[in-house]
Every structure is written in structure tokens, then in C-alpha cells.
Amino acid sequence: MNRQPKTRFHVLTFRCALAVGHLSAVGAEVQFEKDIEPILKQHCTGCHGPDEPESRMRLDRLASMLSGGDSGEPAIVPGDPKASYLVKLIRHKEPGKEMPPDDPLSEDQIELIEKWIASGAKTPESYGPAKAKADLSHWAFQPIKRVDAAGPDEFVRRKLNEHGLKLSCTADRRILIRRLYLVMLGLPPTPQQVDRSLGDDRESAWSELVEEVLASPNYGERWASYWLDLVRFGETHGFEMNRERPNAWQYRDWVIKSLNDDKPYDQFVREQIVGDAVDAPIGTSFLVAGPVDNVKGQDPLSRLQQRMNELDDMINTTGTAFLGLTTGCARCHNHKFDPISQRDYYAMQAVFAGVQHGDRTLPLSKETKGQIAKLDDEIANRTALLRKFIPRQVGASIVLDESEAQHSYAPSGTAAKHGQNQGDFGGTHYTWWKNEPGQDVVTYRPQAKGTYRVWLSWGSGYKTHSSNARYVIRAASAETSLAAVNQQLRADRSENDGKLRWSGFHDGGVHEFTRHDSIVLIGGSEGTAVTADAIVMQPVDQPADSPAAAGESAAVKPTKRPAVNWKRNVDSFPPRSARFVRFTIEKSSGAEGCIDELEVYSGGRNIALASSGAKATSSGDFVHPKHKLAHINDGQYGNDRSWIVSSKDGGWVQVEFPEPVVVDQVVWGRDRTERIKDRLPVGYRIEAATEPGKWELLASSSDRQPTGGSASETYQFAGCPSTEAMQGREWLDEMTRFQKQKADLEKSTTVYAGKFSQPGPTHRLYRGEPDARREQVGPNAIEAFASLNLPVDSPEQARRKALAEWIVSKKNPLTARVIVNRIWQFHFGTGIVDTPSDFGRNGASPSHPELLDYLAAELMDNDWSLKHIHRLILNSKTWQQSNRPNQEALRIDAGSRLLWRFPPRRLEAEAIRDSILAVTGVLDLQGIGGPGFSPFEVEMENVRHYHAKKSYGPEDWRRMIYMTKVRQEREHVFGAFDCPDSSMVVPKRSRSTTPLQALNLLNSNFVMQQADMFAARLEKEHSNVTEQISRTWRLCFQREPSTTELMDSRKFIEQEGLRQFNRALLNTNEFVFIP
Amino acid sequence: MNSFLNRRNFLSHSATGLGSIALASLLEEQRLLADETAPIRPQINPGQPFAARDSHHAAAAKNVLVIFCSGACSQIDTFDYKPELIKQHGKPMPGAEELVTFQGQQGMLTKSPWQFKPHGESGKMVSDLVPQLGDLADDMCFLHSLTGKTNTHGPGENFMSTGYTLDGFPSMGAWTTWALGTENENLPAYVAVSDPRGTPQASVNNWGPGFLPAAFQGTEFNASKPLGNLDIPAGVSSKTDKATRNFLNRLNQRHLEQFPGDTDLAARISSYELAAKMQLSVPEVTDLSREPKSILREYGADDSENKLKAQFARNCILARRLIEKGVRFVQLFNGAYQTGGEGVSNWDGHKSIEEQYSKHGPVLDQPCAAMLKDMKRRGLLKNTLVVWMTEFGRMPTFQKGASGRDHNPSGFTAWMMGAGVKAPFTYGATDEFGYKAVENVATVYDFHATILHLLGLNHKRLTYYHNGFERRLTDVHGHVINEVLAS
């Protein structure tokens, strides 16, 4: 790569030399000591020498020349003068950075330098090695020193002694209990919890209470908010549109659970960088928890800039959250204070270059899989129980309605049937005739061929009905008896209740039919009336004389098939030979009926296709370019490939096969692509013939449920005894519920956890400008600390994995120190290092360096257990001391930085809100996890707008951690209490005191409503004002009121009432400060 | 003495400025004390976070009124007169065929549909879209050579209001009030007067506190939208309210007796007193009913034909009153987020700029000009710096296939007026078509540095430590534009 520019350079130099007419050193070998060093010494090293070099660029050190100064641009690229920043500067190609500033080099001098670079830029040994060893003497970069100690107190006491201070006395137990609950759970203890603890005078009482609090699920809910601040977690995208990010909440729940489970911190970190590789996929939400600009213009450079910003957010957050290093500085230039080069920054960018913002469908967790398996068991159980309610999958039955049958004489009348339902056959009425014994009454002509089970039905009820009417099959040459029935009774021989009812079906057995056979109802010897209703011929697979067909067990009463639908309908029937199959539309759902494809099957093969030689004809075609007769059997679906009949009154379409074929199924639909629903044939007949005109009925709509009914239900309870049906419906409800739960569980696996793909090459960018690409950079950690030894084109996941392993390595001096310092900060308000996200040279020094190392070592020695660190702190005298001021100590250390007392501080917004809900008694502690509740009414503009909710209900009584985190917007009551708006990482919240906070807490609807509910609670629990006051004090402050307080309160309540009393109490300093 | 205290104080990273002094080594302290670039931290009394504080150097301006046109108001059609553009109207812009701006490709160079005319003694050419503002040209200091870093709205507003294109950085008003507090503690130190149509495109980011204490967030209200939670709750009489606050105060005082010398507790007590004062003064300042009819007419607040203009005019009157009462920083928005279609509710004229701006021009022009004249009459411009700004500029070409202009951060206009600035004056220029800044090219950082300078603040030393960085309004850039300062 270096050869080409070198050659070009030679030519260029040569020409210049000729033009100038100078010989100088061109042609001869450049000697550093003789030709170059004097120039550098005279013009450069005065500013760029050992003494505070300008831009931290030294021209008397090879390593500095090669790695560059602040700019991150290598001053010298051996063999490539063009790429060397030094040449750009001395040739005045960098506006504003012309070097040397006041005394330009001569052309000869510049050429000499170029030639020296082109020939490899050799320097003598006194210029040092090519790579300088990074200076890691800074305390935070030194290995962690393990110190043996009994606990944190030793270190704190020692430091206090040095300043003539000592620990304050231990606080009152009652105060400590309140402090413990507020600090660890963000909620005040209940009076019962206080009483129980106070009553426990065992020596272990405190440490056991600590354990109890650490085991509470409310611990994770409290401490997760610190972590979410730190990683700029939000549930909208931020920027101009600020749209919702509905699948982000899982990460919040994941953090809460991780803390509650005391997940080892190294694992917690690893899962956030590369959880996709270690069965913790939600963890990687960390990478994309920040804002993202979704308004992308056409300008490619500006899009590139946006992408660089996204990656910068990931690099920065990783650097500051886990390592306490401000890597972001190195985006544009080498880090001014810490050993992080611009190259390191882009090496980290290469680690994350394959990470994109977005939802990811996650594999199910083991836990969810378990839940789903349980639900599957339940569903399977209900499915088995419900099986008997499934109508048997039967082919199309032939329904013979008596109204269409041929009668021997006029009927005497029709009678309405009671209790009729849609699953029944035969309509709502039956017909009755005068009984003429032995005479044919009704003749049904099925025109069907094949094996059928015959089901008979009639109208039952009156004593006048014949008790022995007969049914026969009459063929050309013979008559077969079907049944003799008592028409006073129902088919199952049960007595009627005196009402006219449909008989239900009587099994007439299995019989072979030919096309001309008929079924005849003949008058009985008894009774004055004969009744007739529907007969159903149910196709049977087996021959009539086979035992299976004849057996009682085979008989399943006919039920109606699902209603026709516009997608796909199947009509199966006993196999038979046919040359023609005809589909007759009798009625459509509106206008001329439409079919997109008519398929006729022979043993699983569609033989109706024109391509197989079948020929379509019709009674008439609707004329339209989209709808053609040829579409009926072209093998293509959809409205654009459909046929429409010419008449609104119906008509037929048929296919003719080249020769007779055995057919057993017809499949058809209106629009199989599921778009158009109109023109559906709802009444139809399918017939077959071997010779023209000799039609035999195969199937029809007569045994289908009417459209629009509950036809498509899998289960049918109609016709079952009512208790059975009730039980069945209950099972079905349960199953539906389980199926929904299962679907929800499966759905919740879409998480805003980022998407990963193999990235292209990453380049260092001069000044961080996306169009100023420099050399390619491979994925790596910060070189001064470690190398990940990854090839430039490493697989995406391997990059993040390697970085994560380096971060959580016990040899990494930063990770453990940084997290224990954060824990310390959240206990005491200030960390041991006061700059919690900057442990670099520019950050603050630790107030207690040995304590920091002690805690860091304890963390690593105890399987990275954060709860272990909490235990050490909570059981220390330092934590348990009083927070009362001491004038002498205040004079020496006003900020209580040395911890001569427990530093007092106001609660965070979340803890104030949760405490209010807790004391008023409405806090919903069951609402753990799941999607959050919103404090806003959202105006769904393209650019979202968030307005304060005007009223609040039980859905708002969950803890504030579950409040949907909208970027930029602060909740309208508590946001003013220094709640971050999640646009930025926040390692430490500001703590301000403002009149707006006072106005919000005094006047907001929210607080007034809580005051009301507080008053209602007190009135319900106590009738006596003194007790109500005492109860309020115990709920809010965990103590009894003093006599003065009690008397003042009584007087106030008498005048202004409980509601105002509670309003005041919720605003007190004692309520919102950690004691 | 004061500056010594300030210098000592940079050693602490907390706003209250106590703490780590005791721990800093003497050596480090001496090294930092010698440093002229060391941060200067404001001395904030927790009991009075908004008390007026000293500036770094003598201030030319005490207050700031920002007029912010949301949606990117075109320089081509308002204040940046380009005769060559008029000549070359309908011809291609050299090199434009290769440009891909926010929405895509460029059409032909297109002159403004409005005529430019000379105004005032200075003869400044201003378009007929904003003639009344043009009449104030002799009092204005134009910057025609601003350059931005983004061509999208949200980031553009962020950049102008906070110095960063990203969300979450403190706004100029937050920096100012954090540094200087306010002259009138009974009113919010920093007020954002949003447009009658709604919030601007980057919403509350425009007046956010970022990582500064939340107290320094701008408080949003306007003439038709009151400040939330200011009123005594419904159904509570003022007598009861007072009794409750007194009762609360007694509880807090008794509690405080156990913590003598603890400022945080005392500060919270005084914040309730401040709140009570605010409950009186905010309704007073927003009550425009006592403004004389002549004022309403002058501003256009009585315009029954143009309701939007009348509403904006009321906001202008409110802005003037806030400044009059000593509010440190007022941000007056003209234009809101995009709603009802592109450029309907703000200055984002992509499709048909003539039709769109014909509606926006009159809304801005008379009320805003009346406000400035009124302020001048009342002598308010002696202490107030008025700054007119927008998100970025627009193209001198029309977009391909449209009759409007695309976004253009390469050269755009802002103007200043009032305390400390030279007027009439024009600084910097764009090229012959108004596309790119070519003369005295200025960055938004320079612009911000200049505003802070006028307020007596050194933009390099007004820093706040956050997450490992000493952050400032101007990032690591910016030079005060000395040419625009009145001598």
C-alpha cells in the first residue's frame, strides 16, 4: 500500500527540485542527525519538546510522532509523507494550524522532511521506541489492593481521627428502622413493622432486619432506578418526534429482578453487553436504552453523523457506567487526561458497529418456557375434555327437507317446533298429514348414489300422532324397511313435555343407494296424524355391509357443518365416478356470486385444472376484465383471478374431465387471498354426472350453518344436556383464557434490545467528522489497559463478548471500584470518589482510597454480590450513626464528607411519591413488573405531545419505577424533584429546592386526592381525633407526636379538618428527608 | 475577593460548593488557582437559589429576550437580500445538481416572492414579508453568516437553544439563570412563552435544565395557558390555605430546632415562602386586562380578523411585562411543532413557501415589532438583550418538484438588539445567492459565546461538571464576536 504514494512523491520532488533549480539533498540519502534534527530543533521542539508540549505533541520522541498529539493524527506515517499530519501542517494545508506559527519552513526544508518520511522516518535510539508505554501510575489504574479489615468503620474512623473528628453516636433504633426502609426500599416502614422490630431485643435483631429488607422485592424496585438513571433508560425515542418505545419496559423489569436475585455483578454487566450469547437476551437493551433520532433526511452525510451519534452513545455509556472512564472525549482527539487514544475510541466503535436500535424477537427464557409448558398442559387437558363437543368431521350430508319432498296428498298443516336452534335440521316447523294407514304419505328423492347412513326425524308431541309410522327405501325392484317410529315420542323414546318439538334423529342404519332410490314415509295403523321432517343421509366411508359401518358405535348424529366462508370451503363426499362436476349458486351474500377457483379432487390431486385438460362451462359469465370463466380453473387465487356468474339469481359453473374419474372432494372460495368478502355463494349445490344431464347430488349448503351465526365455532354445545353444555362452556372459557395467557407470554418476547448484524470496516475519523476517514481500526479495548486480540473482521457477537470479558475481568482495576463507589454514594449521598463516572486523572481523588479498595476486593471475593456490600455498609457504625448536626464538626467538614454523621438528604422524587401512596394506604405493591402506567395524556401527533394527566385512579397507584419513562418530559408533580428526563446518563442526581416543588406538592390534584384518601383512611380506622393524629405520626414519621404537636394538630383539625391536616403532613420536611 | 472565592470553589464538583476543599492537596490547589481558564462556579445559597449573583465581568445586558422562530425561518425571504439571486432567478445554481439536502434534490434558483426595500437611515434591505420589523433595522445588529451542524428540526432547535444537537443539555436560559439568578425572586427566573399553537419542535429541550439542577429549567406558560399547580386547590378557601401553610410551617420549624445550622431543611422552608409570593406575582404579571386599549391595538392583540396574530400579540405583551418585572431570561416562541401538515404551524416552508409564509409573516411582524418599539419606549432595551433566531436557514433554490425551500445550515441569519450590541450593524455575509456563509463565517458557538459575554459571563469558565466532563454551553468551541459589541 505504501509503495504507490512513495513513487509519486519522488516524481513530485524531482520536478520541484528542477523547477526551483536547487540541488539540495535530493538524490542523496537523507541523514536524520544532519538534515532533519537541526530543522526540528530550530523550529519545532521549543514548543513541541519535553516541557509541556503544545497539543501534547513532541517532536523529540518517536512514539509521540507516530501516535500524534491531541488531534489523534499521526504526525508521521513512515513511508507516506502525504498521510503525515506534520507535512500537512508545515505545508500550510490545515487552516488555522500553519506550522511553525510565525516562521514558515523553506521549500528545501519541507522537501527534506518529506524525503525523510518517505524513506521510513528513521530516528536514533535517543528518540525512544516506536510505542511509548502508557503511564498507568494514576491510582484508579493501579491494581486493587486487598486490605484486611473488620468493616468500613476502621477506614472512616482513621480518616476522622486525622481531622480531629469522630463518629456520632448511634441513632435511635426507631430512626434507624425508618432510615433502613427509606434508603433500601424507598418506602417508609409500616407501624407494625416498626413495632415488631422494636420488640426484638436479640443481639442479631438488626442484622436480621437488614436481611429481611434485602430479601424484599421492593429493594430491586428502589435500587433499579439508580441504574436506569445511569444508563439513560427511557420508553420513548426522544428527539423531535419522541415516539413511544413500547417494548422497552422488559429491561426495567430485568434490572429489578437482577438486583432482587443478587445476580453477580460481573454477570449483570456481561449480560448487558452480550446477553444474547449467555441466555439473557433482554440485557442487551442496555446498549440501545438511549435516545435515537428517527428523523432521517436524504443527506447521506447527516445520516452518517446520526449513526455516529448512536454509536457514541453506546461507547460513552459503556465507558462511564461500567468503567468510570470518559471515553467520549476521544471521539475527536486523543484523550487529554487519560490513556485513551482516538484510535481506542474507534476500536470501541468497531465493537458496537454491528448494533442497531430496534426491537428484537427473543428466544423464550427458561422461565417463560416453563410457564408456557404449564399452560400447554392445561390447554391439552381442556382440549381432551372438550373433544366430545367437536362435531365429527364428516363429509357433506344430504339433507332432504320434507317441504321439498313429493307428497301423496295435501298436508293438513304445519306446526311450530319449540326449542329449535340453529344446529338443528329441518327448519322451525314440521308438516302433518291425516293418517291413512298403509298409505304413502311423503316420498323423499335424494338422487344420490353411494353408501349412506339414514337419519330420520319427525315432529313429536301430541297423542294424536301415529305410534307406528314406517319408513322404507324403495328401489326399482325392491323395498327395504328403514324403521317404524312412535311419532308421539322423541327419537330417543323420551316422553315429550306436551309441547311440539323436533324429534331429533333416529338412526335408520347404513344403506346403499342408487340414483333412483327414494325414501318413503308410510302411514301407521295407529293415530290420526302423521308428521314429517328432515331426513339426513350421512356419507359413510365403509361399504354398507361392513361391521364398522353397521355398528352402533359408528353412528354419530349429524351436526351442521361450518357456514360457508369467503376464504376456503371444503365439501367431501363418498368417492364416485364422474365426467362432470357442477357447482350451482342458489343464493349469494349480495349481487352476482363469485368463485375464484373451483377445485375437484381425486385422491388428493386437483383434476379440475384447465392445464390438466378439464374444460369449464357456465350458465353465463359476468362481463368484466378481471372476472373470467377461464379463471375458475386456472390454478390461481384472488379477486383478480375469479369468475362471477351472470345473474343475481344464481347459475352454475361446471368442469368436464376428458374421461370419467373417481372424485371425492370439492374445494372452493370467494377470495383465497383473503381480501374481498362480497358476492359469497351462501346457498349452493354440488352435483356430479357421468353422462350429461344425469346429475347426482354430492353436497350442498343445506347441512351448513347459516352464515353470520356461530357457525365456525369448533365446539358445539347445542343438543347436549344443559349441565353437560354448561360444563363444556366453562372448559372452553378456561381454555380460551389459557390460550390468551400463552399468546401474551409469547408476545412479551419482543424487546427493544437492539439488533445485531455483521458490520463493515470501522475507520478512525479525523476530528470525529464522518467524512474525514483515516485508517481502518479493528475491534478492541483501550490499548493501554489490554488488547482483545481480535481480527479486524471478527464476528459481531465475538467483539462484544471479548469487551465484556475484559470489563468484568478481576484484573480490571476499574469495574469493581466503580460499582462499590456507586453503592456507597447512594447510601451516603456522596461517593468515596465524588466523580462517580470519572475515575480518570481529571476526576476527584477518593476520600478513603483504602476503603474503596477494601469494598472492591470484598465484592470480587464474594462472587460479585452487591447485597454483600449492602450488608457491610448497613451493619457498620458509620451507617448507623445519628444525623444530628454538631457545630464543631460542621465547622471542619460542613458537607459531612468525612462521615462524622449520617449526611441528611431529601428523598428522591420516586421515594416521595411512593411514600405518599404508602401512608395514604393506596400503594399497589402487587403491580410488580409488566408494562408501565403513563403520567401523561398523549396527543398522537406525528410529533408526540405529552400533557399532564388530569385525574388519577388505581392504575396510578403502582410504584413510580413503573411509570412510563418519557424522554424530555418530566412528570408534572414529581418531575420537579430533580427527576432526570433520560436524555442523558445521570450518575448522580442534582438535589435542588425550589418554589415549584412546593407548589406541586401543595396544590396538585394528585396530592389533594391523596390527602382526601389519607383522611378517609384515618376516619375508617379511628373515630377519635387523638388516635387519628397519633396514627398519622406513626405512619408518616414512625414515632408518636409530642404533646405540643398533638395539641397543635387537634386545634388545627378542629378548624380546618383532616384533609388539610394530611395535606400539610405530606409536605413536611420530616416526611421527605431521610432521618 | 469575590473572584478568589470563585476560584477556590471550582475545586468542588457540587453546586453548593462545600465538601472536597478539605481534601484537595495544597499543591493541586495552587496549580489550579494560577489557571485563568479555571471554572467559575456560582455561589448558590440553597435557601435562595434564584438570588441575583455576580457576573464574571461587567455586564452590558441584565436580561435576555429570545424570539425563536420554530420550523427554520428563511433568511432568503426575510433579512438576507441577494440581488444576484433575483437576477439569476429560474437558473440552476452552480453545483446544486450534486447537492442532496434534507428532503432531496434541488430545483432552480428562486428569488423571494416578496420585494426587498430599504429601511431606516441605514437603508437595510428587508423584505415586505416583515415590513414593521424592517422599520426597526436601525436598531438591529444582523449576523448573516451563522453556520449550524444539523439540518433536522429537533436537533436544530437543540443546537440553537443548548449548543448541542443531542437532547439533554442545559439551555442557554438555564446556564444564564444558574450563573446569575434573577432580579425578581417572586417570579420564575426563566420563562418560556410557548406559541399559541403549541410547543416548539424540540419541545421542552429548548428550555431544559439538562444536568444543571432542575431548579434552572425554564417555566413554561403563556398568555392563554397558565402555570400549573399555581392556584390554591379547588374548594379550598384562601383562609384555609393560609392556615394550612402556617400549620406546615410550625411543624417544619419544630423539626428544624433539632438540626441547627442545616441549610437544606431551612432552604425547603423558605421555598414555601417563595412559592406563596409566586402565587401572587405570577397571576399579576399574566393579567393583561389592565393593559390600555392603545397597547392592545399597537400589538395587534385586538385583531379579530386574525385570531392567531392576536394570541401571539398577547404573548408578546406578556414577554415585555416579564422583562419589565426583572425576569432574567425570556424565550418567546413563534411557531410550534408540525401539525396539520408541513409548514402550517411553523416556518417549515418546503412545499409552497409563498402561501405558507403569507400566513406566518403577519403573525410575527406587527406584534413583535410593537413589542420592540414598546420596550424601547420604556427604556427596557438599555438593560435587555433581544435576540431573534431560528433553527437554521433555507436554500436559495426551490426543491425539485416543489415551490418551497429545503433546509440549509450552511448560512443563516440572526439579529440582536438592545443592550450592548452595535446598531445599525451587519456582520458577515453569505455568498451571492444566500446559500453559504462566506464572509466572517460564524458558528452557533460564537453566537452563544457572544450572548454570554454580553451578560458578563465568560463562556469558557461557565462550566458544570457532569459525568466526567466539565460541560459548557459552547462545548469546546466558540469565540466572542467582538465586532458586534457596542463600544
PDB file of N, CA and C in Angstrom, chain B residues 305-327:
ATOM      1  N   GLU B 305     -59.758  39.694  13.044  1.00  0.00           N
ATOM      2  CA  GLU B 305     -59.676  39.000  11.758  1.00  0.00           C
ATOM      3  C   GLU B 305     -58.661  37.861  11.829  1.00  0.00           C
ATOM      4  N   ASN B 306     -57.596  38.128  12.551  1.00  0.00           N
ATOM      5  CA  ASN B 306     -56.501  37.159  12.612  1.00  0.00           C
ATOM      6  C   ASN B 306     -56.295  36.746  14.070  1.00  0.00           C
ATOM      7  N   LYS B 307     -57.029  35.723  14.475  1.00  0.00           N
ATOM      8  CA  LYS B 307     -57.037  35.283  15.872  1.00  0.00           C
ATOM      9  C   LYS B 307     -55.651  34.855  16.345  1.00  0.00           C
ATOM     10  N   LEU B 308     -54.957  34.174  15.433  1.00  0.00           N
ATOM     11  CA  LEU B 308     -53.634  33.664  15.793  1.00  0.00           C
ATOM     12  C   LEU B 308     -52.685  34.822  16.090  1.00  0.00           C
ATOM     13  N   LYS B 309     -52.762  35.827  15.238  1.00  0.00           N
ATOM     14  CA  LYS B 309     -51.928  37.005  15.449  1.00  0.00           C
ATOM     15  C   LYS B 309     -52.271  37.653  16.794  1.00  0.00           C
ATOM     16  N   ALA B 310     -53.575  37.743  17.085  1.00  0.00           N
ATOM     17  CA  ALA B 310     -53.991  38.363  18.342  1.00  0.00           C
ATOM     18  C   ALA B 310     -53.441  37.578  19.533  1.00  0.00           C
ATOM     19  N   GLN B 311     -53.492  36.263  19.416  1.00  0.00           N
ATOM     20  CA  GLN B 311     -52.975  35.432  20.520  1.00  0.00           C
ATOM     21  C   GLN B 311     -51.471  35.611  20.688  1.00  0.00           C
ATOM     22  N   PHE B 312     -50.754  35.617  19.551  1.00  0.00           N
ATOM     23  CA  PHE B 312     -49.313  35.809  19.628  1.00  0.00           C
ATOM     24  C   PHE B 312     -48.980  37.189  20.180  1.00  0.00           C
ATOM     25  N   ALA B 313     -49.812  38.175  19.799  1.00  0.00           N
ATOM     26  CA  ALA B 313     -49.602  39.537  20.289  1.00  0.00           C
ATOM     27  C   ALA B 313     -49.713  39.573  21.819  1.00  0.00           C
ATOM     28  N   ARG B 314     -50.663  38.806  22.356  1.00  0.00           N
ATOM     29  CA  ARG B 314     -50.812  38.758  23.812  1.00  0.00           C
ATOM     30  C   ARG B 314     -49.561  38.155  24.452  1.00  0.00           C
ATOM     31  N   ASN B 315     -48.997  37.143  23.793  1.00  0.00           N
ATOM     32  CA  ASN B 315     -47.741  36.580  24.298  1.00  0.00           C
ATOM     33  C   ASN B 315     -46.621  37.618  24.268  1.00  0.00           C
ATOM     34  N   CYS B 316     -46.630  38.457  23.242  1.00  0.00           N
ATOM     35  CA  CYS B 316     -45.604  39.497  23.138  1.00  0.00           C
ATOM     36  C   CYS B 316     -45.750  40.506  24.285  1.00  0.00           C
ATOM     37  N   ILE B 317     -46.996  40.858  24.586  1.00  0.00           N
ATOM     38  CA  ILE B 317     -47.219  41.783  25.710  1.00  0.00           C
ATOM     39  C   ILE B 317     -46.720  41.132  27.001  1.00  0.00           C
ATOM     40  N   LEU B 318     -47.049  39.843  27.154  1.00  0.00           N
ATOM     41  CA  LEU B 318     -46.606  39.118  28.356  1.00  0.00           C
ATOM     42  C   LEU B 318     -45.077  39.111  28.450  1.00  0.00           C
ATOM     43  N   ALA B 319     -44.417  38.859  27.326  1.00  0.00           N
ATOM     44  CA  ALA B 319     -42.954  38.806  27.322  1.00  0.00           C
ATOM     45  C   ALA B 319     -42.379  40.151  27.775  1.00  0.00           C
ATOM     46  N   ARG B 320     -42.950  41.216  27.247  1.00  0.00           N
ATOM     47  CA  ARG B 320     -42.485  42.553  27.644  1.00  0.00           C
ATOM     48  C   ARG B 320     -42.681  42.757  29.146  1.00  0.00           C
ATOM     49  N   ARG B 321     -43.838  42.342  29.660  1.00  0.00           N
ATOM     50  CA  ARG B 321     -44.123  42.522  31.091  1.00  0.00           C
ATOM     51  C   ARG B 321     -43.155  41.717  31.954  1.00  0.00           C
ATOM     52  N   LEU B 322     -42.829  40.513  31.504  1.00  0.00           N
ATOM     53  CA  LEU B 322     -41.897  39.679  32.269  1.00  0.00           C
ATOM     54  C   LEU B 322     -40.530  40.347  32.366  1.00  0.00           C
ATOM     55  N   ILE B 323     -40.073  40.871  31.223  1.00  0.00           N
ATOM     56  CA  ILE B 323     -38.786  41.567  31.208  1.00  0.00           C
ATOM     57  C   ILE B 323     -38.851  42.789  32.127  1.00  0.00           C
ATOM     58  N   GLU B 324     -39.969  43.481  32.030  1.00  0.00           N
ATOM     59  CA  GLU B 324     -40.173  44.676  32.842  1.00  0.00           C
ATOM     60  C   GLU B 324     -40.078  44.362  34.328  1.00  0.00           C
ATOM     61  N   LYS B 325     -40.578  43.167  34.691  1.00  0.00           N
ATOM     62  CA  LYS B 325     -40.582  42.765  36.101  1.00  0.00           C
ATOM     63  C   LYS B 325     -39.246  42.185  36.542  1.00  0.00           C
ATOM     64  N   GLY B 326     -38.293  42.099  35.612  1.00  0.00           N
ATOM     65  CA  GLY B 326     -36.960  41.639  36.008  1.00  0.00           C
ATOM     66  C   GLY B 326     -36.706  40.163  35.840  1.00  0.00           C
ATOM     67  N   VAL B 327     -37.554  39.470  35.080  1.00  0.00           N
ATOM     68  CA  VAL B 327     -37.261  38.065  34.786  1.00  0.00           C
ATOM     69  C   VAL B 327     -35.979  38.012  33.967  1.00  0.00           C
TER      70      VAL B 327
END
